[in-house]
């Protein structure tokens, strides 16, 4: 990999200042960034580690909101987010134990891999992405595969999740990468049900609004039995065709509702 | 830059560039070649070490990120008298290795599992080993070794 300068600031302000340099990039857990750099697909002049900033790490619960620091590793979310069990369960199944000790929620959301788990949780929960300069609603944050509302040099400092009445995440795992071949997160709130799908669409994570409407009226797996998912925008690759993924969306949504 | 870390209880220093991986630093700068680099793409887990008590893939972390950290590698696993520790001995007793290339990572992963979960089920063990790939044994004997290391009864034939 190309060489770069490594810095590890201890405050958000210092990190933002360091990121002003051209081609500087934030480094969180590095579980995607480092492999990408090894392949020379990415060539930062400077990496600004966010893991030395204490305020970015940890899980807190207040009232009906769970807040997770941007640089909190998946393993810590799995262990400490007991106030939102479906979220803790999702975190406990990302990658493998070593990846979960390094990879962070902010890194996952900033990367917005089309098959990552956290984007489904954030979108289905109507979470708020908190950055060093503003708060962004999940509905405005995800803007397509590997694309988000974040500006250059803007970092995720935390994510606020409203805790639902019931929720479940069903991940149909690609067994080699442990990413979601398709994953569906269903969250039931007093004002309606939200359904977010990852791993399936060429546009990245999306809400399956027809299912949300059906489930908001009748929260049972039967409520979606008459629906079909359009395969035309779905990912097709050697692991599964677009039609296969479209079918998985429906099957996994039913399973998630049944498990709620 | 100079990087200093406590490795297996001893303070050790060496030179690193920004891009120097922890695995490279351990092997080439500190001479600790027990940590193996299998795939170098963060999939195989042969390079698994513990950093501040947490299992990580040392090929997917920069040496500079471990500056000041406590690092544990396979070289520090044996008992003080040089005999194999309980996990290593169980791997030998249950034929948990053939070529041995993945073994340092397997042992470090097993140590991490048993620390969090002293009596894991077979399913717990298989789930925990998802990031460690072995191309010889087919995992059954590794799973048996870890069950044995936890002091539990080892079934004659592991399921699956």
Coordinates of C-alpha atoms in Angstrom, one line a residue:
Chain A
X1 CA 0.0 0.0 0.0
X2 CA 1.1 3.6 -0.5
X3 CA 2.6 5.3 2.5
X4 CA 0.8 8.0 4.5
X5 CA 1.2 10.0 7.6
X6 CA -0.6 8.6 10.7
X7 CA -2.0 10.9 13.4
X8 CA -4.1 10.1 16.4
X9 CA -5.8 13.2 17.9
X10 CA -7.6 13.1 21.2
X11 CA -10.4 15.5 20.5
X12 CA -13.0 16.0 17.7
X13 CA -11.7 19.6 17.1
X14 CA -8.1 18.3 16.5
X15 CA -9.4 15.6 14.2
X16 CA -11.4 18.0 12.1
X17 CA -8.4 20.4 11.9
X18 CA -6.2 17.5 10.7
X19 CA -8.8 16.4 8.1
X20 CA -8.6 19.8 6.4
X21 CA -5.4 18.7 4.7
X22 CA -5.9 17.6 1.1
X23 CA -6.3 13.8 0.8
X24 CA -6.5 13.4 4.5
X25 CA -9.1 10.7 5.6
X26 CA -10.5 9.6 8.9
X27 CA -9.6 6.1 10.1
X28 CA -12.0 4.4 12.4
X29 CA -11.7 0.6 12.8
X30 CA -10.2 0.3 9.4
X31 CA -11.8 -3.1 8.6
X32 CA -12.8 -1.9 5.2
X33 CA -10.4 1.0 4.6
X34 CA -7.2 -1.0 5.3
X35 CA -8.1 -3.8 2.8
X36 CA -9.0 -1.1 0.3
X37 CA -5.7 0.6 0.8
X38 CA -3.8 -2.7 0.4
X39 CA -5.4 -3.0 -3.1
X40 CA -4.3 0.6 -3.8
X41 CA -7.9 1.6 -4.4
X42 CA -7.4 4.4 -1.9
X43 CA -4.4 6.6 -1.4
X44 CA -4.8 9.0 1.6
X45 CA -1.9 11.4 2.3
X46 CA -2.8 11.3 6.0
X47 CA -5.0 9.0 8.1
X48 CA -6.6 10.6 11.1
X49 CA -7.4 7.9 13.7
X50 CA -10.6 8.6 15.6
X51 CA -10.0 5.9 18.1
X52 CA -8.1 8.1 20.5
X53 CA -11.1 10.4 21.1
X54 CA -12.8 9.1 24.2
X55 CA -16.1 10.9 23.7
X56 CA -16.7 9.0 20.5
X57 CA -16.7 5.6 22.2
X58 CA -19.6 4.1 24.2
X59 CA -23.3 3.4 24.4
X60 CA -25.8 5.3 26.5
X61 CA -29.5 5.0 27.0
X62 CA -31.8 7.8 28.0
X63 CA -35.6 7.6 28.0
X64 CA -36.5 5.9 24.7
X65 CA -33.3 6.7 22.9
X66 CA -30.1 4.7 22.6
X67 CA -27.1 6.8 21.6
X68 CA -23.9 5.2 20.2
X69 CA -20.6 7.0 19.9
X70 CA -19.3 7.1 16.3
X71 CA -16.2 5.2 17.0
X72 CA -17.8 2.5 19.1
X73 CA -16.8 -1.0 18.0
X74 CA -19.5 -3.6 17.1
X75 CA -18.5 -5.8 20.0
X76 CA -19.2 -3.0 22.5
X77 CA -22.6 -2.3 20.9
X78 CA -23.3 -6.0 21.1
X79 CA -22.5 -6.1 24.8
X80 CA -23.8 -2.7 25.9
X81 CA -26.9 -1.8 23.8
X82 CA -29.2 -4.0 25.8
X83 CA -31.8 -1.2 25.8
X84 CA -32.2 -2.0 22.1
X85 CA -31.9 -5.8 21.8
X86 CA -32.4 -6.1 18.0
X87 CA -29.6 -3.6 17.5
X88 CA -27.3 -5.5 19.9
X89 CA -28.1 -8.7 18.1
X90 CA -27.3 -7.2 14.7
X91 CA -23.9 -6.0 16.0
X92 CA -23.1 -9.4 17.4
X93 CA -23.4 -10.9 14.0
X94 CA -21.3 -8.5 11.9
X95 CA -18.2 -10.1 10.4
X96 CA -16.4 -12.2 13.0
X97 CA -15.1 -11.6 16.5
X98 CA -11.9 -9.9 15.4
X99 CA -13.7 -7.6 13.0
X100 CA -16.2 -6.7 15.7
X101 CA -13.4 -5.7 18.1
X102 CA -12.1 -3.1 15.5
X103 CA -15.0 -2.1 13.2
X104 CA -17.1 0.8 14.3
X105 CA -20.7 2.0 13.7
X106 CA -19.5 5.3 12.4
X107 CA -17.1 3.7 10.0
X108 CA -19.9 1.4 8.7
X109 CA -22.4 4.2 8.2
X110 CA -19.8 6.5 6.6
X111 CA -18.8 3.8 4.2
X112 CA -22.4 2.8 3.4
X113 CA -21.5 -0.5 1.9
X114 CA -24.6 -1.7 0.0
X115 CA -24.4 -5.0 2.0
X116 CA -23.6 -3.7 5.4
X117 CA -25.9 -4.4 8.4
X118 CA -25.9 -1.1 10.3
X119 CA -27.4 1.0 7.5
X120 CA -30.5 -1.2 7.7
X121 CA -30.8 -0.6 11.4
X122 CA -30.3 3.1 11.1
X123 CA -32.9 3.5 8.3
X124 CA -35.5 1.2 9.8
X125 CA -35.1 2.9 13.2
X126 CA -35.4 6.4 11.8
X127 CA -32.1 7.1 13.5
X128 CA -30.4 10.4 13.6
X129 CA -26.8 10.6 12.4
X130 CA -24.9 13.1 14.5
X131 CA -21.8 14.7 13.0
X132 CA -19.3 17.3 14.2
X133 CA -21.4 20.0 12.6
X134 CA -25.1 18.8 12.4
X135 CA -27.7 16.2 12.8
X136 CA -28.9 14.2 9.7
X137 CA -32.1 12.1 9.6
X138 CA -31.4 8.6 8.4
X139 CA -34.0 9.2 5.6
X140 CA -31.8 12.0 4.2
X141 CA -28.5 10.4 5.0
X142 CA -28.3 7.4 2.7
X143 CA -27.9 8.5 -0.9
X144 CA -27.0 5.4 -2.8
X145 CA -24.3 2.8 -2.8
X146 CA -21.2 4.1 -0.9
X147 CA -22.8 7.5 -0.9
X148 CA -24.0 9.5 2.0
X149 CA -24.9 13.1 3.0
X150 CA -21.6 13.5 4.7
X151 CA -19.4 16.3 3.4
X152 CA -15.6 16.1 3.0
X153 CA -13.9 16.2 6.4
X154 CA -17.2 15.7 8.3
X155 CA -17.2 12.8 10.8
X156 CA -19.9 10.9 12.5
X157 CA -19.7 11.6 16.2
X158 CA -22.7 9.5 17.2
X159 CA -26.0 7.8 16.2
X160 CA -29.3 8.3 18.1
X161 CA -31.7 5.4 17.8
X162 CA -35.3 5.7 19.0
X163 CA -36.0 2.4 20.6
X164 CA -39.0 0.7 19.0
X165 CA -41.8 -1.4 20.6
X166 CA -40.5 -4.4 18.7
X167 CA -37.8 -5.0 16.2
X168 CA -35.8 -7.8 14.5
X169 CA -33.1 -8.1 11.9
X170 CA -32.9 -11.1 9.6
X171 CA -29.6 -11.5 7.7
X172 CA -29.2 -14.0 4.9
X173 CA -25.5 -14.2 5.2
X174 CA -23.0 -14.5 2.4
X175 CA -21.0 -17.2 4.2
X176 CA -17.5 -16.1 3.0
X177 CA -17.7 -12.4 3.6
X178 CA -20.4 -12.5 6.3
X179 CA -22.0 -9.5 4.7
X180 CA -25.7 -9.6 4.1
X181 CA -26.6 -11.3 0.8
X182 CA -29.8 -9.6 1.8
X183 CA -30.8 -8.3 5.2
X184 CA -34.1 -6.9 6.4
X185 CA -34.6 -4.8 9.6
X186 CA -38.2 -4.4 10.8
X187 CA -39.0 -1.9 13.5
X188 CA -42.4 -1.3 15.0
X189 CA -43.1 2.1 16.5
X190 CA -46.3 3.5 18.0
X191 CA -46.8 5.6 14.8
X192 CA -46.1 2.8 12.3
X193 CA -43.7 0.2 11.1
X194 CA -40.5 0.8 9.2
X195 CA -38.8 -1.8 7.0
X196 CA -35.3 -1.3 5.7
X197 CA -33.5 -3.6 3.3
X198 CA -29.7 -4.0 2.8
X199 CA -27.6 -6.1 0.5
X200 CA -30.3 -6.3 -2.2
X201 CA -30.4 -3.1 -4.2
X202 CA -28.1 -1.4 -6.6
X203 CA -29.0 1.9 -4.8
X204 CA -27.9 0.6 -1.4
X205 CA -30.1 0.4 1.7
X206 CA -33.8 1.3 1.0
X207 CA -37.2 1.3 2.7
X208 CA -39.8 -1.2 1.5
X209 CA -42.7 1.2 1.8
X210 CA -45.4 -1.2 0.6
X211 CA -44.6 -3.6 3.4
X212 CA -44.5 -0.8 5.9
X213 CA -48.0 0.2 5.0
X214 CA -49.3 -3.3 5.1
X215 CA -47.6 -4.0 8.4
X216 CA -48.7 -0.8 10.0
X217 CA -52.3 -1.9 9.5
X218 CA -51.7 -5.6 10.4
X219 CA -48.4 -6.5 12.1
X220 CA -48.2 -10.1 11.0
X221 CA -46.3 -12.0 8.3
X222 CA -49.5 -12.7 6.5
X223 CA -49.9 -9.0 5.8
X224 CA -47.2 -9.0 3.2
X225 CA -48.1 -12.3 1.6
X226 CA -49.8 -10.6 -1.4
X227 CA -46.9 -8.2 -2.1
X228 CA -44.2 -8.6 -4.6
X229 CA -40.8 -7.0 -4.7
X230 CA -39.6 -5.5 -8.1
X231 CA -36.4 -7.2 -9.1
X232 CA -35.4 -4.7 -11.7
X233 CA -33.1 -2.6 -9.4
X234 CA -31.7 -5.5 -7.4
X235 CA -28.1 -6.6 -7.4
X236 CA -27.3 -9.6 -9.5
X237 CA -24.0 -11.4 -9.0
X238 CA -22.5 -14.9 -8.7
X239 CA -24.0 -15.3 -5.3
X240 CA -27.6 -14.6 -6.3
X241 CA -29.7 -13.2 -9.1
X242 CA -31.8 -10.1 -8.8
X243 CA -34.9 -12.3 -8.7
X244 CA -33.4 -14.3 -5.9
X245 CA -32.7 -11.2 -3.8
X246 CA -36.1 -9.8 -4.5
X247 CA -37.6 -13.0 -3.1
X248 CA -35.3 -12.9 -0.1
X249 CA -36.5 -9.4 0.7
X250 CA -40.0 -10.8 1.1
X251 CA -39.1 -14.0 2.9
X252 CA -36.8 -12.2 5.4
X253 CA -39.4 -9.5 6.1
X254 CA -41.9 -12.2 7.0
X255 CA -39.3 -13.9 9.2
X256 CA -38.4 -10.7 10.9
X257 CA -42.1 -9.9 11.7
X258 CA -42.7 -13.4 13.0
X259 CA -39.6 -13.0 15.3
X260 CA -40.7 -9.7 16.7
Chain B
X1 CA 8.3 6.8 13.6
X2 CA 9.2 4.9 16.7
X3 CA 6.5 2.6 18.0
X4 CA 6.5 1.0 21.5
X5 CA 4.2 -1.6 22.8
X6 CA 4.2 -4.2 25.6
X7 CA 4.3 -7.6 23.9
X8 CA 3.7 -10.7 26.0
X9 CA 4.5 -8.6 29.1
X10 CA 7.8 -7.1 27.7
X11 CA 8.2 -3.5 26.5
X12 CA 9.4 -3.6 22.9
X13 CA 10.1 -0.8 20.4
X14 CA 10.8 -0.6 16.7
X15 CA 10.5 1.6 13.6
X16 CA 7.3 1.8 11.6
X17 CA 6.0 3.8 8.7
X18 CA 2.4 4.9 8.7
X19 CA 1.5 2.0 6.5
X20 CA 3.3 -0.7 8.6
X21 CA 0.8 -3.3 9.6
X22 CA 0.9 -4.7 13.1
X23 CA 1.5 -8.2 11.7
X24 CA 4.5 -6.9 9.7
X25 CA 5.8 -5.0 12.7
X26 CA 5.6 -8.1 15.0
X27 CA 7.3 -10.3 12.5
X28 CA 9.9 -8.2 10.8
X29 CA 10.7 -5.5 13.4
X30 CA 10.3 -7.5 16.6
X31 CA 11.2 -10.9 15.2
X32 CA 8.1 -12.6 16.5
X33 CA 7.3 -14.8 13.5
X34 CA 4.7 -17.0 15.3
X35 CA 2.0 -14.6 14.1
X36 CA 1.3 -15.8 10.6
X37 CA 0.2 -13.9 7.6
X38 CA -2.1 -16.1 5.6
X39 CA -4.3 -14.2 3.3
X40 CA -3.4 -10.5 4.1
X41 CA -7.0 -9.7 3.2
X42 CA -8.5 -9.9 6.7
X43 CA -10.3 -13.2 6.0
X44 CA -8.2 -16.1 7.3
X45 CA -7.4 -15.1 10.9
X46 CA -3.9 -16.7 11.0
X47 CA -2.6 -13.3 12.1
X48 CA -4.9 -13.1 15.1
X49 CA -3.4 -11.5 18.2
X50 CA -4.8 -9.7 21.2
X51 CA -4.5 -5.9 21.6
X52 CA -5.5 -4.6 25.0
X53 CA -7.1 -8.0 25.6
X54 CA -9.2 -7.9 22.5
X55 CA -8.8 -10.4 19.6
X56 CA -7.9 -8.6 16.4
X57 CA -6.4 -9.4 13.0
X58 CA -3.0 -7.9 13.1
X59 CA -2.9 -7.6 9.3
X60 CA -5.8 -5.2 9.5
X61 CA -4.5 -2.8 12.0
X62 CA -1.5 -0.4 11.7
X63 CA 1.4 -0.8 14.0
X64 CA 1.1 2.9 14.9
X65 CA -2.5 2.1 16.2
X66 CA -1.0 -0.3 18.7
X67 CA 1.5 2.3 20.0
X68 CA 1.4 2.0 23.8
X69 CA -0.9 -1.0 23.8
X70 CA -0.6 -4.4 25.5
X71 CA -0.2 -7.0 22.8
X72 CA -0.4 -10.8 23.3
X73 CA 0.9 -13.2 20.6
X74 CA 1.3 -16.9 20.3
X75 CA 4.9 -16.6 21.7
X76 CA 3.5 -15.6 25.0
X77 CA 0.9 -18.4 25.4
X78 CA 3.1 -21.3 26.8
X79 CA 3.3 -21.8 30.5
X80 CA 6.2 -20.1 32.4
X81 CA 8.2 -23.3 32.4
X82 CA 7.9 -23.6 28.6
X83 CA 5.3 -26.3 28.6
X84 CA 2.2 -26.0 26.4
X85 CA -0.7 -24.2 28.0
X86 CA -4.0 -25.9 28.3
X87 CA -5.3 -24.8 24.9
X88 CA -2.1 -25.6 23.1
X89 CA -2.0 -29.0 24.8
X90 CA -5.6 -29.7 23.8
X91 CA -4.8 -28.9 20.2
X92 CA -2.0 -31.5 20.3
X93 CA -4.1 -34.1 22.1
X94 CA -7.1 -33.8 19.8
X95 CA -5.1 -33.4 16.5
X96 CA -6.4 -29.8 16.1
X97 CA -3.7 -29.1 13.5
X98 CA -2.2 -30.6 10.5
X99 CA 0.0 -28.2 8.7
X100 CA -0.2 -25.8 11.6
X101 CA -0.3 -22.6 9.6
X102 CA -3.6 -21.4 11.0
X103 CA -2.8 -22.7 14.5
X104 CA -1.4 -19.5 16.1
X105 CA -4.6 -17.6 15.1
X106 CA -6.8 -20.5 16.2
X107 CA -5.1 -20.6 19.6
X108 CA -5.4 -16.9 20.1
X109 CA -9.1 -16.9 19.0
X110 CA -9.7 -19.8 21.4
X111 CA -8.0 -18.0 24.3
X112 CA -10.2 -15.0 23.6
X113 CA -13.4 -17.1 23.5
X114 CA -12.6 -19.0 26.7
X115 CA -11.9 -15.8 28.5
X116 CA -15.4 -14.5 27.7
X117 CA -17.2 -17.8 27.8
X118 CA -15.3 -20.4 29.9
X119 CA -17.8 -23.2 29.0
X120 CA -18.8 -22.6 25.4
X121 CA -21.1 -24.9 23.5
X122 CA -20.1 -26.4 20.3
X123 CA -22.2 -23.8 18.5
X124 CA -20.6 -21.0 20.4
X125 CA -17.1 -22.3 19.4
X126 CA -18.1 -22.6 15.7
X127 CA -19.6 -19.1 15.8
X128 CA -16.5 -17.7 17.4
X129 CA -14.2 -19.3 14.8
X130 CA -16.0 -17.7 11.9
X131 CA -13.0 -15.5 11.2
X132 CA -10.4 -18.2 11.4
X133 CA -9.9 -20.4 8.4
X134 CA -8.2 -23.8 8.4
X135 CA -7.7 -25.6 5.1
X136 CA -6.6 -29.0 6.6
X137 CA -8.6 -30.3 9.5
X138 CA -12.2 -29.4 8.6
X139 CA -12.6 -27.8 12.0
X140 CA -13.9 -30.8 13.9
X141 CA -10.7 -31.5 15.8
X142 CA -10.2 -27.8 16.5
X143 CA -13.7 -27.6 18.0
X144 CA -13.0 -30.7 20.0
X145 CA -9.7 -29.3 21.3
X146 CA -11.4 -26.1 22.4
X147 CA -14.2 -28.1 24.1
X148 CA -11.4 -30.1 25.9
X149 CA -9.5 -27.0 26.8
X150 CA -12.6 -25.7 28.5
X151 CA -12.7 -28.8 30.7
X152 CA -15.9 -30.2 29.0
X153 CA -16.5 -33.6 27.7
X154 CA -15.5 -34.1 24.1
X155 CA -18.1 -35.9 21.9
X156 CA -16.7 -38.9 19.9
X157 CA -17.7 -37.3 16.7
X158 CA -18.4 -33.6 16.5
X159 CA -21.7 -32.8 14.8
X160 CA -22.1 -31.0 11.4

